[in-house]
Short mmCIF file of N, CA, C and O in Angstrom, two decimals:
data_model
loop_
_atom_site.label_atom_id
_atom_site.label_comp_id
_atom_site.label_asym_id
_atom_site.label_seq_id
_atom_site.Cartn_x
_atom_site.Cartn_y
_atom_site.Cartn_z
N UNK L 21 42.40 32.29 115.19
CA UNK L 21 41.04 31.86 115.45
C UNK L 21 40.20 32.10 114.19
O UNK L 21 40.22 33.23 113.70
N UNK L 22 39.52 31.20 113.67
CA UNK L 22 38.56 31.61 113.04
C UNK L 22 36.84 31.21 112.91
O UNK L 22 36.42 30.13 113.34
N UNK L 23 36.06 32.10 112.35
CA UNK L 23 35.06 32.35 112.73
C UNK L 23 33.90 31.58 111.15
O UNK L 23 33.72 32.12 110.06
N UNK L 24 33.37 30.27 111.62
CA UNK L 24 32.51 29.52 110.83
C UNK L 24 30.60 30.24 111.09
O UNK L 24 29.96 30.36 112.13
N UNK L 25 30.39 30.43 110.30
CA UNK L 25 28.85 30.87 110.01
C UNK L 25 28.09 29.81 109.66
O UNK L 25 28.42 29.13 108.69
N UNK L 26 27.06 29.54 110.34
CA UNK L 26 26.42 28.25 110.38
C UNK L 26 25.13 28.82 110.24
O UNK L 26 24.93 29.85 110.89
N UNK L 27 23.46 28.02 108.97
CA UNK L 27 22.35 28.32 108.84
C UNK L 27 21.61 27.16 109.25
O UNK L 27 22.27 26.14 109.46
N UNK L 28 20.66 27.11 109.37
CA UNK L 28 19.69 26.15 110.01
C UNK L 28 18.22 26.65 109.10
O UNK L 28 17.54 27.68 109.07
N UNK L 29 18.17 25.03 108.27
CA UNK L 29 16.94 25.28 107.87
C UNK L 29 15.90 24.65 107.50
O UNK L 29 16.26 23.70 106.80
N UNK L 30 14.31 24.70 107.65
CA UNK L 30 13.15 23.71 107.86
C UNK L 30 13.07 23.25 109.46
O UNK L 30 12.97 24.05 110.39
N UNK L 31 13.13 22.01 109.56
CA UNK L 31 12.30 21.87 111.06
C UNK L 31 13.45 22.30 111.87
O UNK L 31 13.14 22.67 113.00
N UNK L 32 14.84 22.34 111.55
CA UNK L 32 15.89 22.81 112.39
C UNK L 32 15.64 23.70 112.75
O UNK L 32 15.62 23.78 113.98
N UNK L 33 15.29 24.95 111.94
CA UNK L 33 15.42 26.59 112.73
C UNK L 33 14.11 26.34 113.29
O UNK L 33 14.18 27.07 114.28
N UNK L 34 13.13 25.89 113.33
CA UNK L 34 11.57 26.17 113.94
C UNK L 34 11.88 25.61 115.32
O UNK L 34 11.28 26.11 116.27
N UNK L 35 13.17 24.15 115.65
CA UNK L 35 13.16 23.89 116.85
C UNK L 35 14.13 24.86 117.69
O UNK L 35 14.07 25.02 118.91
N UNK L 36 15.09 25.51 116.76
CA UNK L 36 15.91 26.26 117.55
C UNK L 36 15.66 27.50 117.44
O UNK L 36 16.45 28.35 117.84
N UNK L 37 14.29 27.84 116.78
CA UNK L 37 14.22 29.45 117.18
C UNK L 37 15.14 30.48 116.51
O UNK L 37 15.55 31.44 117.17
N UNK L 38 15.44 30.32 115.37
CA UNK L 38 16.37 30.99 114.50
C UNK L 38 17.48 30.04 113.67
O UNK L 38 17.77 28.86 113.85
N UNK L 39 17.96 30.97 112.72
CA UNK L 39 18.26 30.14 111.24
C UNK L 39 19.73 30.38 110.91
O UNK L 39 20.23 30.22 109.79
N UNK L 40 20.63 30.96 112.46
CA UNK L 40 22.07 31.22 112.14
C UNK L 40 22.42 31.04 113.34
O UNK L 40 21.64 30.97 114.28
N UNK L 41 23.76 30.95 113.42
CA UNK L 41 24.72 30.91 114.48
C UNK L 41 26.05 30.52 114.23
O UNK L 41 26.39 29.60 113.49
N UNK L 42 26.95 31.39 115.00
CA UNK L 42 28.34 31.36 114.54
C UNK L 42 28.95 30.14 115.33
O UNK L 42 28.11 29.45 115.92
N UNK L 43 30.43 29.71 115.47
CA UNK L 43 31.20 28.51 116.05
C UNK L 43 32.64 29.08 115.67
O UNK L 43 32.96 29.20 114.49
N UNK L 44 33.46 29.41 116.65
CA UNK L 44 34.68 29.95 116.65
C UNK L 44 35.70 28.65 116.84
O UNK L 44 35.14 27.67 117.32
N UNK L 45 37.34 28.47 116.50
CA UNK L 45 37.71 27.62 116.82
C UNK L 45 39.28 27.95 116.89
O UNK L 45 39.67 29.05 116.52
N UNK L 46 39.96 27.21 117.25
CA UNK L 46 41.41 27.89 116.97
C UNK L 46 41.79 27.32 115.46
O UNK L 46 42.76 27.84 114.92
N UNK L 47 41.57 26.99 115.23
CA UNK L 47 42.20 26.33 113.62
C UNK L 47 40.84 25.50 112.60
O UNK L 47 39.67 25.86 112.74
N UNK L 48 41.08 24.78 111.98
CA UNK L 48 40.14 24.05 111.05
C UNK L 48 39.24 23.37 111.75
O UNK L 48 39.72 22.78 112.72
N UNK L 49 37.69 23.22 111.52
CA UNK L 49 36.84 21.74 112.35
C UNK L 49 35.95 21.35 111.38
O UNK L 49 35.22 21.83 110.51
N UNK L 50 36.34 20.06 111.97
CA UNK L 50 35.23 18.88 111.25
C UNK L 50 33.69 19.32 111.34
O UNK L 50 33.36 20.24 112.08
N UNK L 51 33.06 18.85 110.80
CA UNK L 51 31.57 18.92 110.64
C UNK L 51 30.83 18.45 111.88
O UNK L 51 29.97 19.05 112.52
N UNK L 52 31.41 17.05 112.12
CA UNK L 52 31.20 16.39 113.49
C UNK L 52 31.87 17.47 114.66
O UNK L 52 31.00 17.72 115.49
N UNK L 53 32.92 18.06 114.91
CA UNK L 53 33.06 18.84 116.02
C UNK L 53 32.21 20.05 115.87
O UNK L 53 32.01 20.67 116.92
N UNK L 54 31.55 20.62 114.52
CA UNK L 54 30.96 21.74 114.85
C UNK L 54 29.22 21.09 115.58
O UNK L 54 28.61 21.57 116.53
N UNK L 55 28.92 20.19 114.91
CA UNK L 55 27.82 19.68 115.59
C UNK L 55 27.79 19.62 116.82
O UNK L 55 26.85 20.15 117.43
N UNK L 56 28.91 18.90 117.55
CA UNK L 56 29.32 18.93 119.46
C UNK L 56 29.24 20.10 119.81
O UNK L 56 28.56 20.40 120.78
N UNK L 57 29.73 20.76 119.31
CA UNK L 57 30.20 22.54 119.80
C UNK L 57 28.92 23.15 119.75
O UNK L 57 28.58 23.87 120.69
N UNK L 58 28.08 22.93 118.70
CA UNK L 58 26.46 23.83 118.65
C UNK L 58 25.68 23.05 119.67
O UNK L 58 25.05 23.81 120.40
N UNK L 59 25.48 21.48 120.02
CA UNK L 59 24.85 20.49 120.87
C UNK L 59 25.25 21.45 122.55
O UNK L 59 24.46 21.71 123.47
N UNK L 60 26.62 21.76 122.45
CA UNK L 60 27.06 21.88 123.69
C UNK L 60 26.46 23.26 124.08
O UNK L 60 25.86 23.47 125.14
N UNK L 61 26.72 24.28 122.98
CA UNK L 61 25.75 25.43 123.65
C UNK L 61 24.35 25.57 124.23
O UNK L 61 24.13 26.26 125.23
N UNK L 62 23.41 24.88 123.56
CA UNK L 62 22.45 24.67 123.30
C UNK L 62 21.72 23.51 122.97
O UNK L 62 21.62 22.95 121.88
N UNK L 63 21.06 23.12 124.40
CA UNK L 63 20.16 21.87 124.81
C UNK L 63 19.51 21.94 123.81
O UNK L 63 19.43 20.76 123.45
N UNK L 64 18.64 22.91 122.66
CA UNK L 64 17.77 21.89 121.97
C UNK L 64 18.36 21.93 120.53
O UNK L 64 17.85 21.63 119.45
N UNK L 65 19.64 22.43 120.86
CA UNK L 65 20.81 21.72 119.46
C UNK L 65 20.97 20.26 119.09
O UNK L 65 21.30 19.80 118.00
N UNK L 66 20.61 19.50 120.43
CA UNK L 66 21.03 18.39 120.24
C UNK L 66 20.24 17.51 118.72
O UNK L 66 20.55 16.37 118.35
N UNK L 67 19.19 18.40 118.07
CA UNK L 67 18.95 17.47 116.91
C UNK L 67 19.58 17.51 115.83
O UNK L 67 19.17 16.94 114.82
N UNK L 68 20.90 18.32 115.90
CA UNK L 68 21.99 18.15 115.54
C UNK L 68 22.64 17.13 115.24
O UNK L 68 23.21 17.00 114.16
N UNK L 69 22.65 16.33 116.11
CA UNK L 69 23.30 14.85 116.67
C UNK L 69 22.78 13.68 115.63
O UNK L 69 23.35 12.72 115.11
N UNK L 70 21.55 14.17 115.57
CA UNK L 70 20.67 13.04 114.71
C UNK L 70 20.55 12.38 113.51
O UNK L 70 19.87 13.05 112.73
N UNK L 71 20.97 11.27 113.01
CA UNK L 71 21.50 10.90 112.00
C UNK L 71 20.89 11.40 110.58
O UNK L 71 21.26 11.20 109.42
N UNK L 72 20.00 12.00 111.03
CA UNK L 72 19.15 12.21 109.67
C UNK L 72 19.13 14.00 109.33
O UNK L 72 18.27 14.72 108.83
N UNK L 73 20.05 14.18 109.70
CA UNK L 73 20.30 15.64 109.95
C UNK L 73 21.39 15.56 109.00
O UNK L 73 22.28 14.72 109.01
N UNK L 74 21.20 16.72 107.99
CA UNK L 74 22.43 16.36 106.70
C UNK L 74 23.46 17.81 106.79
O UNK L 74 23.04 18.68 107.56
N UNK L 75 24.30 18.01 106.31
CA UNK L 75 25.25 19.31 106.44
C UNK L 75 26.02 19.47 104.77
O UNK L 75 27.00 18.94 104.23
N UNK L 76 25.29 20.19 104.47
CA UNK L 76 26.48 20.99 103.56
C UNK L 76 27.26 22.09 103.97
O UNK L 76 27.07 22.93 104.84
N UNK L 77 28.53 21.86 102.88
CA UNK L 77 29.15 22.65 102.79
C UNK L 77 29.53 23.33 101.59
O UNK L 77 29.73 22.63 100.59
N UNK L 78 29.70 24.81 101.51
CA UNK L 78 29.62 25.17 100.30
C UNK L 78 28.82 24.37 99.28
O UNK L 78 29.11 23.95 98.16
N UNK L 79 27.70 24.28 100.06
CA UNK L 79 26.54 23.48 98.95
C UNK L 79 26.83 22.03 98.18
O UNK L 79 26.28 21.65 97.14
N UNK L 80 27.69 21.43 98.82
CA UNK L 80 27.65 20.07 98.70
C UNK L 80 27.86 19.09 99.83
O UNK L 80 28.81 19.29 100.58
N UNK L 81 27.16 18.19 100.01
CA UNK L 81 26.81 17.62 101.63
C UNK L 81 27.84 16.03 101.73
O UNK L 81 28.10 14.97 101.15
N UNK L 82 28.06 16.66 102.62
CA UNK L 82 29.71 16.05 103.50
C UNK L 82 29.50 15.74 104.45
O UNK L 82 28.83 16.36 105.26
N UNK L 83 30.24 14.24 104.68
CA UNK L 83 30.16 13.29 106.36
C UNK L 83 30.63 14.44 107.14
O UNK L 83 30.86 15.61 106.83
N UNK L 84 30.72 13.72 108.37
CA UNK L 84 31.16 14.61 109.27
C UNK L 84 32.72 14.56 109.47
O UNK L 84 33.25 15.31 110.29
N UNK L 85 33.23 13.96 108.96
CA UNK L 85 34.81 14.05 109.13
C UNK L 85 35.33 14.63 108.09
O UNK L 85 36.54 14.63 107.86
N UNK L 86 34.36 15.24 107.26
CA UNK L 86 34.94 17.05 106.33
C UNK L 86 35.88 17.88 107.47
O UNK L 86 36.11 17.86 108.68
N UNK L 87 36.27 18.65 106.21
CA UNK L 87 37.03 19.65 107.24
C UNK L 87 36.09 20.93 106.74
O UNK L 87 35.35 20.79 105.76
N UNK L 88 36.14 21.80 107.25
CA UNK L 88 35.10 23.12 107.18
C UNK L 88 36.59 24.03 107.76
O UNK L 88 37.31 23.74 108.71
N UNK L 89 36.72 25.15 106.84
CA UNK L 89 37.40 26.51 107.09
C UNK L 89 37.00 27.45 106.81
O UNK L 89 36.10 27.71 106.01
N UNK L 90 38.01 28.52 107.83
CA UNK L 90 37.07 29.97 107.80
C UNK L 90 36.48 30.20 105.94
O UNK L 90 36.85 29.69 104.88
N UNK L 91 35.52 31.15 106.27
CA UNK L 91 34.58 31.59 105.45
C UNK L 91 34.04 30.29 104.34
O UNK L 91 33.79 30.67 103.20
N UNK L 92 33.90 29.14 104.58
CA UNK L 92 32.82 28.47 104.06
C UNK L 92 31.62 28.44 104.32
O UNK L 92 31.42 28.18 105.51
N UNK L 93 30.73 28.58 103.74
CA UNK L 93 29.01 28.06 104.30
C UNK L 93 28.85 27.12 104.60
O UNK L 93 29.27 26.29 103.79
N UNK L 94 28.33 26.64 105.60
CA UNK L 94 27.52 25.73 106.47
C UNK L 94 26.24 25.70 106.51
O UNK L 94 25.73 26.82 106.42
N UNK L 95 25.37 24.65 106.64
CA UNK L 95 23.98 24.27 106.69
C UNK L 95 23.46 22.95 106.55
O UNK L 95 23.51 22.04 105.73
N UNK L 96 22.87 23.21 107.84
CA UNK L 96 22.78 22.09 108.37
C UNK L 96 20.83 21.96 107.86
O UNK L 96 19.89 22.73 108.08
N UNK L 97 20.87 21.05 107.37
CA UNK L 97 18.76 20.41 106.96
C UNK L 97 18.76 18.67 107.29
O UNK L 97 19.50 17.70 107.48
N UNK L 98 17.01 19.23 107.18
CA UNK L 98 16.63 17.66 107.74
C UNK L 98 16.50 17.17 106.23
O UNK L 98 16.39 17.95 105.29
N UNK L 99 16.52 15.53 106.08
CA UNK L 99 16.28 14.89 105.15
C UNK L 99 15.20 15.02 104.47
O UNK L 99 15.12 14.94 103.25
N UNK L 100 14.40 15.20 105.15
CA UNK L 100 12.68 15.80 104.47
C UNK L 100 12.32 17.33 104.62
O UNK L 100 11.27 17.88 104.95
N UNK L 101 13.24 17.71 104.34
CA UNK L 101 12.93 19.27 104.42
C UNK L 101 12.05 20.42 103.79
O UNK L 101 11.91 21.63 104.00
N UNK L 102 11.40 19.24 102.70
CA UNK L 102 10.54 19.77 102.29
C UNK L 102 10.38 21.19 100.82
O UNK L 102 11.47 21.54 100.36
N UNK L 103 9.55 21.64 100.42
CA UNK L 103 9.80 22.57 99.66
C UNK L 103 9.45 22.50 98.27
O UNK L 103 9.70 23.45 97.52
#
């Protein structure tokens, strides 16, 4: 099993009320399954889903059919995030 660390940041963490959260899995996941998996915990995850919602990894931003493994960074921002 391993254990993905996920940040949330700009209008993401202000709708979800904090700027981390973990996603366990049995083996490797796509970007797109960690999005389902955070949507599924958490009803107002779903802006997750939203096309304009971007995800890096290890600081370079990847479709969702990346693969993400243990101990990479994740972070998920909005397109206008501002700053």
């Amino acid at each position: 099993m391993i254990r993905i660390d996920v940040s949330f940041y700009g209008e993401i963490s202000d709708r979800l009320g904090r700027e981390r959260a973990m996603v366990f899995a049995a083996d490797d996941i796509t970007v797109g399954e960690i999005r389902a998996e955070l949507a599924r915990q958490d009803e107002a995850a779903a802006i997750l889903l939203k096309p304009q919602i971007r995800v890096a990894v290890d600081s370079r931003v990847v479709p969702d059919d990346a693969q993400v493994a243990s101990g990479q960074s994740v972070v998920f921002f909005s397109i206008v995030s501002g700053g």
